[in-house]
Amino acid sequence: MKKILWILAICSPALAQQPATTFEEALAKVAAYEPGADQKPIADLRRLVQTGSSSPERASQMEQGLLKALETATLSGKEQVCRQLSIAGSGASVPALAKMLGAAETADTARYALERIPGPAVNQALRDMLPKTSGMAQIGIVNTLGARKDAGASSALRGLVAGSDPMAAAAAAAALGQIADAAALAAVRLKTSGALRAEVDEAYLHAAEQMAAKGDKKGALAIYKELSASSEPEITRIAALAGAASCGGKDAVPILAAAMKGSEPKVQAQAIRQLGAIPGAEVTTMLGQSVAGMDTMGKIRVLTALAERGDKAALPVMLNATRDNAAPVRVVAFQGLGKIGDASVVVLLAETAARGNAEQAAARDFSALRTGGFPNERQLGPAAGLTEDVVARESLHRLRGAEIDKAIVAAIGTASPDAKMELIAAAAARAISAATPVLLANATDSNRDIRRAALRALRDTAGPSDVPGLIDLVVKSQGADRTEAGRVLASALRRSDKAPISPVMSAYQSASDADLRGSLLSVLGQAGRDESLPVLRAAAKDSTPEIRRGAILALSDWPNPTPMPDLLAAARSDSNPACQILALQGYIKMIALPDSRTPAVTVKMLADAMSLAKRADEKKAVLSQVQRFNTPEALALAESAARDPEVASEAQAAVAQIERRLTPRKQ
Amino acid sequence: MSRHRLRRAGAFLILGMAWAQVPGLEPLPIALPKPLFEGTPANLKVANLEKPLGKPRPPFLAPAGTTNVARARPVSSVAEPTVGELEMITDGNKAGTDGTFVELGPGVQAVTIDLKQKCTIYAVAIWHYHKQARVYSDVVVQAADDPDFLTSLRTVFNNDHDNTAGLGIGKDLNYIETNEGKLIEAKGAIGRYVRLYTNGNDTNALNHYVEVEVYGKPAQ
């Protein structure tokens, strides 16, 4: 790289001093150009022509120079010169270039320049050459006339379309399309058939597109209407319908509506898709009215289009389709309700989702299904997973709007048990905080599934202001429900610092039931708020072993090592052996929590734990952690334990691990 | 086959024949979910890995009247699941597809099933995750009479070969998860609570359970 920079540094002054190439010098070299020669003169000539063509006087001078060079240039040189004439050329270049059109080897080169030179002289020259040429040369001229949109060539092109050369006819049709001579195309298309008809149709569509672009939408729409007739080929009709919708908007509705009623599926699909994209209540009405007379696929297409439009005026049609005889139609209708439904469909969606559950449960061995309020029906449906219950549930979760949330909350109170479960799940999926009171009420329902569903939903809906209600729920619940309620309460406390912990502490203080007190202690442990530590510390010294146990377990759940001294104290001095063991287990578990201690301090803590361990279980737990340290103290602790037959295997494994890491590896 | 394995295979054969001849023994009615993958993975680099049988597991004989005593029993864990609900572990759905398994966070995690009464346990069947041929690490299964696992603790399976989980060194082999699940012989261990540990798997650090079945009878 450095070498290159040096060379550049040395050469650049020399390059800077080189005299600039003149137009004449570059042109002379380009005129003599042969393939494989130096390309620099070509680049120089291009630059000089681009720069000079901004001045009419200079452009004229250059044009003369280029035309003179054209007389003697090599074939490759002619090509390069013509490229520059396409920029600097004018009517003055036409005679020379027209002469080149007659020769097969120069015709394309000449057309390149002529296609880009403005002015009627070019068009006339091309028209004049048209009858004098044939085959590819003629087709080239036709293409150029099309590219120049020369309306004056229409008559000649029309003749070619009707002529005997099919390739020239196709090219002429395409050129008429570019010229947008719809009248000419309309006239010739009726006289054509087969492959040429397809070319003419395409040109006719192209002509319509250009007419629309120029503002003649009425004319364009007439062509699209003509081409969308049922007598036309399917592909032409599909393209014509797209064109009609694109340029006509509402004016295209009659054309599209007619096509929608046909029997060709692809044409119908295109018509419905295009109609669906045209805004307006009348289109919604028309689409809705069309459903009744359609077959299953037609209904599916229209309902899908109505759902995509998002126009709530289609809600009655969608609701009606949920009762259709064909299941696929019902599925699409329930999907549609998720997009255009309002509060009035909430109960229907919940009941449909629930009905699916019931049917599945009846059809299969219930033991194979999930239980507990959130049956996973998706896996029970057909491979595609699109069953009414599944889509109804998705729609219930997807519907947007505050009124939907209100309707869900209101319906929970009155729905049947199965529908209630669906509504509760929807409240959770939508995180409706306003549902919390009704969920709290249902969390003590006599139906176990409803209780569990409500408890789970509360995790997503309960906020700081719901702490008193959740405490009340913990108090009222029993067994596994109380455990779950405690988790919900702890989760609410963890999620927000604004959630007050003091009511939980007060509830604990005033509770007399040992199980309840234990649950509330567990909540305090899971919440991990510093202000509740004094309560837990006091409980760890309570006279009742059950309370001490609850406090020790809660302290063991603490998210940081703060309560370690309390656990160590209980492990040393609790009068109850079980509490001692639990405290020691909690202490060992907490040693593994992330902390900024040095390894030596941690190993000392493990040694303390080992000295308190009376059972093999705790010793093994200590050794599991000891083996992670690469210190002589850790090795000594493991070696010492290796003399204990109860844990000899674990200690020896720890010794081997530590030694392996302490021993320097051989290079 | 090593001499040790030959001896072990022989012992199983004799034991199997003996059980088969004991009146009152019946095969456990373990229903298997549909397989979610085919074949045996070739590139598993896991030490102490049990060689796949290559054929369906033979029936396990247990005293007549033995049932899944864990069905619909409450399940608890220290950490909350990150996916699914704990009750899915005993809900009877072993499909193993999305929405039918529980996921617990990384590291050593345990779930505890309360059988609600003291039971004599003959076998424990575990489906951790069978959408993929995984090997879960440090699988330990214990039974105890109390929820704190302090009294009458029995370890019925342990494949933690280096005491990583802190529950002691186990000599059981690592195994590949399939739709058959892992059937563990509990040899009549008695307990009300069954606790199951794992420490991630060979694919990721997370822990999963599709279903656990505990085959036993109420203890006399």
mmCIF file of N, CA, C and O in Angstrom, chain A residues 366-373 376 379 448 452 456 459 480 484 487 491 494 526 549 553 557 577-579 581-582 585 589 615 617-618 620-621 623-624 627-628 649-650 653 657, chain B residues 71-72 74 76-81 84-88 91-100 108 116 142 147-151 153 161-171:
data_model
loop_
_atom_site.group_PDB
_atom_site.id
_atom_site.type_symbol
_atom_site.label_atom_id
_atom_site.label_comp_id
_atom_site.label_asym_id
_atom_site.label_seq_id
_atom_site.Cartn_x
_atom_site.Cartn_y
_atom_site.Cartn_z
ATOM 1 N N PHE A 366 -60.057 -36.926 27.605
ATOM 2 C CA PHE A 366 -59.696 -35.662 28.240
ATOM 3 C C PHE A 366 -58.303 -35.705 28.866
ATOM 4 O O PHE A 366 -57.632 -34.688 29.004
ATOM 5 N N SER A 367 -57.855 -36.898 29.197
ATOM 6 C CA SER A 367 -56.539 -36.996 29.833
ATOM 7 C C SER A 367 -55.426 -36.573 28.872
ATOM 8 O O SER A 367 -54.325 -36.292 29.293
ATOM 9 N N ALA A 368 -55.723 -36.557 27.588
ATOM 10 C CA ALA A 368 -54.683 -36.175 26.633
ATOM 11 C C ALA A 368 -54.613 -34.663 26.445
ATOM 12 O O ALA A 368 -53.751 -34.160 25.768
ATOM 13 N N LEU A 369 -55.537 -33.950 27.053
ATOM 14 C CA LEU A 369 -55.578 -32.499 26.861
ATOM 15 C C LEU A 369 -54.946 -31.788 28.025
ATOM 16 O O LEU A 369 -54.785 -32.329 29.112
ATOM 17 N N ARG A 370 -54.608 -30.533 27.775
ATOM 18 C CA ARG A 370 -54.137 -29.700 28.868
ATOM 19 C C ARG A 370 -55.336 -29.317 29.709
ATOM 20 O O ARG A 370 -56.448 -29.155 29.213
ATOM 21 N N THR A 371 -55.113 -29.174 30.989
ATOM 22 C CA THR A 371 -56.199 -28.741 31.853
ATOM 23 C C THR A 371 -55.756 -27.508 32.608
ATOM 24 O O THR A 371 -54.630 -27.072 32.488
ATOM 25 N N GLY A 372 -56.643 -26.960 33.376
ATOM 26 C CA GLY A 372 -56.253 -25.866 34.251
ATOM 27 C C GLY A 372 -56.601 -24.508 33.708
ATOM 28 O O GLY A 372 -56.038 -23.519 34.129
ATOM 29 N N GLY A 373 -57.498 -24.427 32.780
ATOM 30 C CA GLY A 373 -58.006 -23.120 32.412
ATOM 31 C C GLY A 373 -57.435 -22.554 31.140
ATOM 32 O O GLY A 373 -58.010 -21.673 30.562
ATOM 33 N N ASN A 376 -54.763 -25.704 25.461
ATOM 34 C CA ASN A 376 -54.081 -25.279 24.254
ATOM 35 C C ASN A 376 -54.729 -25.947 23.056
ATOM 36 O O ASN A 376 -54.295 -26.967 22.567
ATOM 37 N N GLN A 379 -53.094 -27.120 19.269
ATOM 38 C CA GLN A 379 -52.503 -28.406 18.952
ATOM 39 C C GLN A 379 -53.570 -29.463 18.658
ATOM 40 O O GLN A 379 -53.266 -30.514 18.107
ATOM 41 N N ARG A 448 -62.615 -25.021 40.236
ATOM 42 C CA ARG A 448 -61.152 -24.968 40.349
ATOM 43 C C ARG A 448 -60.508 -24.346 39.098
ATOM 44 O O ARG A 448 -59.575 -23.546 39.193
ATOM 45 N N ARG A 452 -58.079 -21.082 39.028
ATOM 46 C CA ARG A 452 -56.698 -21.097 38.560
ATOM 47 C C ARG A 452 -56.507 -20.121 37.391
ATOM 48 O O ARG A 452 -55.487 -19.441 37.306
ATOM 49 N N ARG A 456 -53.983 -16.896 37.406
ATOM 50 C CA ARG A 456 -52.949 -16.688 36.383
ATOM 51 C C ARG A 456 -53.129 -15.336 35.701
ATOM 52 O O ARG A 456 -52.165 -14.632 35.432
ATOM 53 N N ARG A 459 -51.698 -12.192 37.352
ATOM 54 C CA ARG A 459 -50.268 -11.892 37.179
ATOM 55 C C ARG A 459 -50.064 -10.809 36.129
ATOM 56 O O ARG A 459 -49.136 -10.032 36.196
ATOM 57 N N ALA A 480 -52.891 -24.981 47.404
ATOM 58 C CA ALA A 480 -52.142 -24.555 46.210
ATOM 59 C C ALA A 480 -52.607 -23.190 45.725
ATOM 60 O O ALA A 480 -51.806 -22.407 45.194
ATOM 61 N N GLU A 484 -50.316 -19.932 44.982
ATOM 62 C CA GLU A 484 -50.364 -19.195 43.716
ATOM 63 C C GLU A 484 -50.724 -17.727 43.957
ATOM 64 O O GLU A 484 -50.139 -16.828 43.355
ATOM 65 N N ARG A 487 -47.756 -15.925 45.074
ATOM 66 C CA ARG A 487 -46.836 -15.631 43.959
ATOM 67 C C ARG A 487 -47.304 -14.414 43.168
ATOM 68 O O ARG A 487 -46.502 -13.596 42.735
ATOM 69 N N SER A 491 -45.281 -11.060 42.842
ATOM 70 C CA SER A 491 -44.961 -10.571 41.493
ATOM 71 C C SER A 491 -45.366 -9.099 41.355
ATOM 72 O O SER A 491 -44.633 -8.293 40.793
ATOM 73 N N ARG A 494 -42.869 -7.027 43.225
ATOM 74 C CA ARG A 494 -41.565 -6.955 42.545
ATOM 75 C C ARG A 494 -41.622 -6.027 41.335
ATOM 76 O O ARG A 494 -40.650 -5.352 41.012
ATOM 77 N N GLN A 526 -40.060 -13.439 48.642
ATOM 78 C CA GLN A 526 -40.038 -13.329 47.177
ATOM 79 C C GLN A 526 -39.964 -11.870 46.728
ATOM 80 O O GLN A 526 -39.333 -11.554 45.721
ATOM 81 N N ARG A 549 -39.565 -21.728 60.485
ATOM 82 C CA ARG A 549 -39.331 -22.399 59.195
ATOM 83 C C ARG A 549 -39.712 -21.478 58.023
ATOM 84 O O ARG A 549 -38.951 -21.305 57.061
ATOM 85 N N LEU A 553 -37.130 -20.032 55.214
ATOM 86 C CA LEU A 553 -37.326 -20.269 53.776
ATOM 87 C C LEU A 553 -37.440 -18.936 53.025
ATOM 88 O O LEU A 553 -36.912 -18.785 51.918
ATOM 89 N N ASP A 557 -34.873 -17.194 50.136
ATOM 90 C CA ASP A 557 -35.302 -16.741 48.801
ATOM 91 C C ASP A 557 -34.838 -15.319 48.495
ATOM 92 O O ASP A 557 -35.092 -14.799 47.406
ATOM 93 N N PRO A 577 -33.975 -29.001 64.939
ATOM 94 C CA PRO A 577 -32.983 -29.513 63.988
ATOM 95 C C PRO A 577 -33.358 -29.237 62.537
ATOM 96 O O PRO A 577 -32.503 -28.888 61.725
ATOM 97 N N ALA A 578 -34.658 -29.356 62.219
ATOM 98 C CA ALA A 578 -35.080 -29.117 60.833
ATOM 99 C C ALA A 578 -34.810 -27.666 60.440
ATOM 100 O O ALA A 578 -34.327 -27.387 59.337
ATOM 101 N N CYS A 579 -35.106 -26.747 61.358
ATOM 102 C CA CYS A 579 -34.859 -25.327 61.068
ATOM 103 C C CYS A 579 -33.362 -25.072 60.896
ATOM 104 O O CYS A 579 -32.947 -24.272 60.030
ATOM 105 N N ILE A 581 -31.158 -27.173 59.760
ATOM 106 C CA ILE A 581 -30.738 -27.681 58.439
ATOM 107 C C ILE A 581 -31.196 -26.737 57.335
ATOM 108 O O ILE A 581 -30.428 -26.391 56.442
ATOM 109 N N LEU A 582 -32.466 -26.297 57.431
ATOM 110 C CA LEU A 582 -32.984 -25.401 56.377
ATOM 111 C C LEU A 582 -32.192 -24.098 56.340
ATOM 112 O O LEU A 582 -31.908 -23.562 55.256
ATOM 113 N N GLN A 585 -28.913 -24.825 54.714
ATOM 114 C CA GLN A 585 -29.113 -24.973 53.258
ATOM 115 C C GLN A 585 -29.270 -23.601 52.591
ATOM 116 O O GLN A 585 -28.711 -23.342 51.523
ATOM 117 N N LYS A 589 -26.804 -21.920 49.873
ATOM 118 C CA LYS A 589 -27.357 -21.459 48.594
ATOM 119 C C LYS A 589 -26.971 -19.998 48.353
ATOM 120 O O LYS A 589 -26.621 -19.612 47.225
ATOM 121 N N ARG A 615 -25.111 -33.428 58.328
ATOM 122 C CA ARG A 615 -25.566 -34.466 57.407
ATOM 123 C C ARG A 615 -24.727 -34.438 56.122
ATOM 124 O O ARG A 615 -24.193 -33.392 55.729
ATOM 125 N N ASP A 617 -25.830 -34.505 53.183
ATOM 126 C CA ASP A 617 -26.440 -33.687 52.125
ATOM 127 C C ASP A 617 -25.852 -32.278 52.082
ATOM 128 O O ASP A 617 -25.531 -31.756 51.015
ATOM 129 N N GLU A 618 -25.739 -31.657 53.276
ATOM 130 C CA GLU A 618 -25.217 -30.291 53.298
ATOM 131 C C GLU A 618 -23.710 -30.276 52.989
ATOM 132 O O GLU A 618 -23.212 -29.350 52.337
ATOM 133 N N LYS A 620 -22.185 -32.279 50.988
ATOM 134 C CA LYS A 620 -22.054 -32.409 49.530
ATOM 135 C C LYS A 620 -22.338 -31.067 48.843
ATOM 136 O O LYS A 620 -21.677 -30.711 47.860
ATOM 137 N N ALA A 621 -23.321 -30.353 49.385
ATOM 138 C CA ALA A 621 -23.654 -29.049 48.803
ATOM 139 C C ALA A 621 -22.477 -28.081 48.950
ATOM 140 O O ALA A 621 -22.166 -27.313 48.032
ATOM 141 N N LEU A 623 -19.282 -28.965 49.227
ATOM 142 C CA LEU A 623 -18.194 -29.428 48.348
ATOM 143 C C LEU A 623 -18.459 -29.056 46.886
ATOM 144 O O LEU A 623 -17.524 -28.773 46.136
ATOM 145 N N SER A 624 -19.704 -29.042 46.515
ATOM 146 C CA SER A 624 -20.048 -28.650 45.148
ATOM 147 C C SER A 624 -19.556 -27.238 44.851
ATOM 148 O O SER A 624 -19.107 -26.938 43.745
ATOM 149 N N GLN A 627 -15.345 -26.808 45.069
ATOM 150 C CA GLN A 627 -14.568 -27.245 43.902
ATOM 151 C C GLN A 627 -14.504 -26.190 42.787
ATOM 152 O O GLN A 627 -13.793 -26.353 41.809
ATOM 153 N N ARG A 628 -15.222 -25.076 42.979
ATOM 154 C CA ARG A 628 -15.162 -24.029 41.961
ATOM 155 C C ARG A 628 -14.011 -23.044 42.209
ATOM 156 O O ARG A 628 -13.768 -22.169 41.389
ATOM 157 N N SER A 649 -16.250 -39.545 48.281
ATOM 158 C CA SER A 649 -16.244 -39.494 46.801
ATOM 159 C C SER A 649 -16.331 -38.057 46.314
ATOM 160 O O SER A 649 -15.578 -37.620 45.428
ATOM 161 N N GLU A 650 -17.269 -37.289 46.899
ATOM 162 C CA GLU A 650 -17.470 -35.909 46.462
ATOM 163 C C GLU A 650 -16.230 -35.064 46.785
ATOM 164 O O GLU A 650 -15.806 -34.216 45.984
ATOM 165 N N ALA A 653 -13.415 -35.890 44.419
ATOM 166 C CA ALA A 653 -13.677 -35.267 43.105
ATOM 167 C C ALA A 653 -13.335 -33.781 43.156
ATOM 168 O O ALA A 653 -12.754 -33.230 42.212
ATOM 169 N N GLN A 657 -10.410 -31.799 41.056
ATOM 170 C CA GLN A 657 -10.725 -30.618 40.220
ATOM 171 C C GLN A 657 -9.844 -29.436 40.579
ATOM 172 O O GLN A 657 -9.308 -28.753 39.710
ATOM 173 N N ARG B 71 -50.620 -37.955 38.788
ATOM 174 C CA ARG B 71 -51.562 -37.324 37.856
ATOM 175 C C ARG B 71 -52.381 -36.249 38.564
ATOM 176 O O ARG B 71 -53.030 -36.507 39.583
ATOM 177 N N ALA B 72 -52.290 -35.016 38.010
ATOM 178 C CA ALA B 72 -53.031 -33.847 38.506
ATOM 179 C C ALA B 72 -52.643 -33.440 39.918
ATOM 180 O O ALA B 72 -53.363 -32.672 40.559
ATOM 181 N N PRO B 74 -50.334 -31.408 42.725
ATOM 182 C CA PRO B 74 -49.690 -30.092 42.652
ATOM 183 C C PRO B 74 -48.170 -30.172 42.503
ATOM 184 O O PRO B 74 -47.532 -31.052 43.063
ATOM 185 N N SER B 76 -44.595 -27.772 42.600
ATOM 186 C CA SER B 76 -44.039 -26.478 43.028
ATOM 187 C C SER B 76 -42.584 -26.366 42.593
ATOM 188 O O SER B 76 -41.943 -27.361 42.267
ATOM 189 N N SER B 77 -42.105 -25.138 42.560
ATOM 190 C CA SER B 77 -40.684 -24.910 42.255
ATOM 191 C C SER B 77 -40.269 -23.641 42.969
ATOM 192 O O SER B 77 -41.126 -22.822 43.318
ATOM 193 N N VAL B 78 -38.981 -23.478 43.185
ATOM 194 C CA VAL B 78 -38.508 -22.254 43.834
ATOM 195 C C VAL B 78 -38.638 -21.098 42.838
ATOM 196 O O VAL B 78 -39.217 -20.069 43.146
ATOM 197 N N ALA B 79 -38.126 -21.309 41.631
ATOM 198 C CA ALA B 79 -38.213 -20.254 40.614
ATOM 199 C C ALA B 79 -39.492 -20.424 39.809
ATOM 200 O O ALA B 79 -39.913 -21.548 39.542
ATOM 201 N N GLU B 80 -40.096 -19.311 39.435
ATOM 202 C CA GLU B 80 -41.304 -19.385 38.604
ATOM 203 C C GLU B 80 -40.930 -19.794 37.183
ATOM 204 O O GLU B 80 -39.874 -19.392 36.680
ATOM 205 N N PRO B 81 -41.770 -20.591 36.528
ATOM 206 C CA PRO B 81 -41.457 -20.967 35.144
ATOM 207 C C PRO B 81 -41.405 -19.734 34.239
ATOM 208 O O PRO B 81 -42.139 -18.777 34.457
ATOM 209 N N GLY B 84 -44.950 -21.613 30.304
ATOM 210 C CA GLY B 84 -45.881 -22.653 30.750
ATOM 211 C C GLY B 84 -46.209 -22.563 32.237
ATOM 212 O O GLY B 84 -45.800 -21.625 32.935
ATOM 213 N N GLU B 85 -46.969 -23.541 32.686
ATOM 214 C CA GLU B 85 -47.433 -23.596 34.071
ATOM 215 C C GLU B 85 -46.959 -24.902 34.691
ATOM 216 O O GLU B 85 -46.957 -25.942 34.023
ATOM 217 N N LEU B 86 -46.635 -24.849 35.966
ATOM 218 C CA LEU B 86 -46.108 -26.053 36.625
ATOM 219 C C LEU B 86 -47.091 -27.217 36.563
ATOM 220 O O LEU B 86 -46.687 -28.375 36.481
ATOM 221 N N GLU B 87 -48.382 -26.902 36.608
ATOM 222 C CA GLU B 87 -49.359 -27.999 36.624
ATOM 223 C C GLU B 87 -49.351 -28.800 35.320
ATOM 224 O O GLU B 87 -49.880 -29.903 35.260
ATOM 225 N N MET B 88 -48.730 -28.250 34.282
ATOM 226 C CA MET B 88 -48.606 -28.991 33.026
ATOM 227 C C MET B 88 -47.734 -30.239 33.213
ATOM 228 O O MET B 88 -47.815 -31.179 32.412
ATOM 229 N N ASP B 91 -50.272 -32.950 34.051
ATOM 230 C CA ASP B 91 -51.613 -32.842 33.452
ATOM 231 C C ASP B 91 -51.947 -33.967 32.480
ATOM 232 O O ASP B 91 -53.030 -34.006 31.912
ATOM 233 N N GLY B 92 -51.022 -34.858 32.236
ATOM 234 C CA GLY B 92 -51.302 -35.993 31.353
ATOM 235 C C GLY B 92 -51.007 -35.724 29.896
ATOM 236 O O GLY B 92 -51.086 -36.627 29.079
ATOM 237 N N ASN B 93 -50.664 -34.505 29.538
ATOM 238 C CA ASN B 93 -50.362 -34.190 28.136
ATOM 239 C C ASN B 93 -48.856 -34.298 27.897
ATOM 240 O O ASN B 93 -48.079 -33.467 28.364
ATOM 241 N N LYS B 94 -48.474 -35.328 27.149
ATOM 242 C CA LYS B 94 -47.040 -35.562 26.895
ATOM 243 C C LYS B 94 -46.676 -35.205 25.467
ATOM 244 O O LYS B 94 -45.615 -35.612 24.997
ATOM 245 N N ALA B 95 -47.553 -34.504 24.770
ATOM 246 C CA ALA B 95 -47.328 -34.265 23.328
ATOM 247 C C ALA B 95 -45.945 -33.697 23.061
ATOM 248 O O ALA B 95 -45.287 -34.063 22.102
ATOM 249 N N GLY B 96 -45.498 -32.785 23.913
ATOM 250 C CA GLY B 96 -44.152 -32.226 23.751
ATOM 251 C C GLY B 96 -44.081 -31.077 22.776
ATOM 252 O O GLY B 96 -43.029 -30.483 22.582
ATOM 253 N N THR B 97 -45.210 -30.734 22.169
ATOM 254 C CA THR B 97 -45.218 -29.622 21.217
ATOM 255 C C THR B 97 -45.284 -28.296 21.984
ATOM 256 O O THR B 97 -45.469 -28.290 23.208
ATOM 257 N N ASP B 98 -45.164 -27.199 21.254
ATOM 258 C CA ASP B 98 -45.222 -25.883 21.904
ATOM 259 C C ASP B 98 -46.529 -25.761 22.680
ATOM 260 O O ASP B 98 -47.585 -26.159 22.192
ATOM 261 N N GLY B 99 -46.450 -25.202 23.858
ATOM 262 C CA GLY B 99 -47.649 -25.045 24.673
ATOM 263 C C GLY B 99 -47.928 -26.229 25.567
ATOM 264 O O GLY B 99 -48.932 -26.239 26.289
ATOM 265 N N THR B 100 -47.050 -27.240 25.529
ATOM 266 C CA THR B 100 -47.294 -28.401 26.398
ATOM 267 C C THR B 100 -46.120 -28.654 27.341
ATOM 268 O O THR B 100 -46.103 -29.660 28.014
ATOM 269 N N VAL B 108 -29.119 -24.959 38.068
ATOM 270 C CA VAL B 108 -29.790 -26.085 38.729
ATOM 271 C C VAL B 108 -31.198 -25.644 39.127
ATOM 272 O O VAL B 108 -31.373 -24.636 39.797
ATOM 273 N N LYS B 116 -49.653 -36.089 47.709
ATOM 274 C CA LYS B 116 -50.776 -35.922 48.649
ATOM 275 C C LYS B 116 -50.897 -37.063 49.663
ATOM 276 O O LYS B 116 -51.725 -36.989 50.568
ATOM 277 N N GLN B 142 -35.458 -37.541 43.607
ATOM 278 C CA GLN B 142 -35.476 -37.923 45.017
ATOM 279 C C GLN B 142 -36.919 -38.075 45.499
ATOM 280 O O GLN B 142 -37.830 -37.426 44.968
ATOM 281 N N PRO B 147 -41.917 -31.986 52.868
ATOM 282 C CA PRO B 147 -41.694 -31.065 51.744
ATOM 283 C C PRO B 147 -40.292 -30.460 51.736
ATOM 284 O O PRO B 147 -39.865 -29.927 50.714
ATOM 285 N N ASP B 148 -39.613 -30.510 52.889
ATOM 286 C CA ASP B 148 -38.249 -29.960 52.932
ATOM 287 C C ASP B 148 -37.195 -31.007 52.569
ATOM 288 O O ASP B 148 -36.002 -30.707 52.567
ATOM 289 N N PHE B 149 -37.645 -32.226 52.330
ATOM 290 C CA PHE B 149 -36.736 -33.327 51.975
ATOM 291 C C PHE B 149 -35.641 -33.527 53.027
ATOM 292 O O PHE B 149 -34.465 -33.675 52.728
ATOM 293 N N LEU B 150 -36.098 -33.503 54.263
ATOM 294 C CA LEU B 150 -35.145 -33.701 55.361
ATOM 295 C C LEU B 150 -35.260 -35.094 55.957
ATOM 296 O O LEU B 150 -34.295 -35.629 56.494
ATOM 297 N N THR B 151 -36.459 -35.677 55.872
ATOM 298 C CA THR B 151 -36.637 -36.991 56.499
ATOM 299 C C THR B 151 -36.879 -38.073 55.443
ATOM 300 O O THR B 151 -37.605 -37.858 54.485
ATOM 301 N N LEU B 153 -35.110 -39.235 53.089
ATOM 302 C CA LEU B 153 -34.765 -38.863 51.713
ATOM 303 C C LEU B 153 -34.138 -40.038 50.976
ATOM 304 O O LEU B 153 -33.230 -40.694 51.480
ATOM 305 N N HIS B 161 -22.235 -36.605 37.642
ATOM 306 C CA HIS B 161 -20.996 -37.355 37.873
ATOM 307 C C HIS B 161 -19.921 -36.566 38.593
ATOM 308 O O HIS B 161 -18.878 -37.119 38.935
ATOM 309 N N ASP B 162 -20.144 -35.287 38.794
ATOM 310 C CA ASP B 162 -19.093 -34.501 39.464
ATOM 311 C C ASP B 162 -19.644 -33.593 40.560
ATOM 312 O O ASP B 162 -19.017 -32.617 40.941
ATOM 313 N N ASN B 163 -20.851 -33.928 41.052
ATOM 314 C CA ASN B 163 -21.450 -33.169 42.161
ATOM 315 C C ASN B 163 -21.673 -31.698 41.812
ATOM 316 O O ASN B 163 -21.617 -30.832 42.678
ATOM 317 N N THR B 164 -21.907 -31.399 40.572
ATOM 318 C CA THR B 164 -22.175 -30.005 40.171
ATOM 319 C C THR B 164 -23.417 -29.465 40.871
ATOM 320 O O THR B 164 -23.448 -28.314 41.305
ATOM 321 N N ALA B 165 -24.434 -30.289 40.965
ATOM 322 C CA ALA B 165 -25.694 -29.834 41.556
ATOM 323 C C ALA B 165 -25.636 -29.819 43.089
ATOM 324 O O ALA B 165 -26.553 -29.305 43.728
ATOM 325 N N GLY B 166 -24.575 -30.365 43.661
ATOM 326 C CA GLY B 166 -24.447 -30.360 45.117
ATOM 327 C C GLY B 166 -25.299 -31.398 45.819
ATOM 328 O O GLY B 166 -25.543 -31.297 47.018
ATOM 329 N N LEU B 167 -25.743 -32.394 45.081
ATOM 330 C CA LEU B 167 -26.581 -33.438 45.671
ATOM 331 C C LEU B 167 -25.816 -34.758 45.770
ATOM 332 O O LEU B 167 -26.397 -35.809 46.020
ATOM 333 N N GLY B 168 -24.522 -34.692 45.561
ATOM 334 C CA GLY B 168 -23.683 -35.878 45.619
ATOM 335 C C GLY B 168 -23.411 -36.431 44.232
ATOM 336 O O GLY B 168 -24.083 -36.063 43.259
ATOM 337 N N ILE B 169 -22.413 -37.318 44.197
ATOM 338 C CA ILE B 169 -22.036 -37.917 42.912
ATOM 339 C C ILE B 169 -22.964 -39.085 42.614
ATOM 340 O O ILE B 169 -23.204 -39.944 43.472
ATOM 341 N N GLY B 170 -23.496 -39.100 41.396
ATOM 342 C CA GLY B 170 -24.371 -40.202 40.998
ATOM 343 C C GLY B 170 -23.705 -41.075 39.960
ATOM 344 O O GLY B 170 -22.798 -40.624 39.254
ATOM 345 N N LYS B 171 -24.155 -42.313 39.898
ATOM 346 C CA LYS B 171 -23.520 -43.243 38.966
ATOM 347 C C LYS B 171 -24.419 -43.615 37.783
ATOM 348 O O LYS B 171 -24.039 -44.420 36.936
#
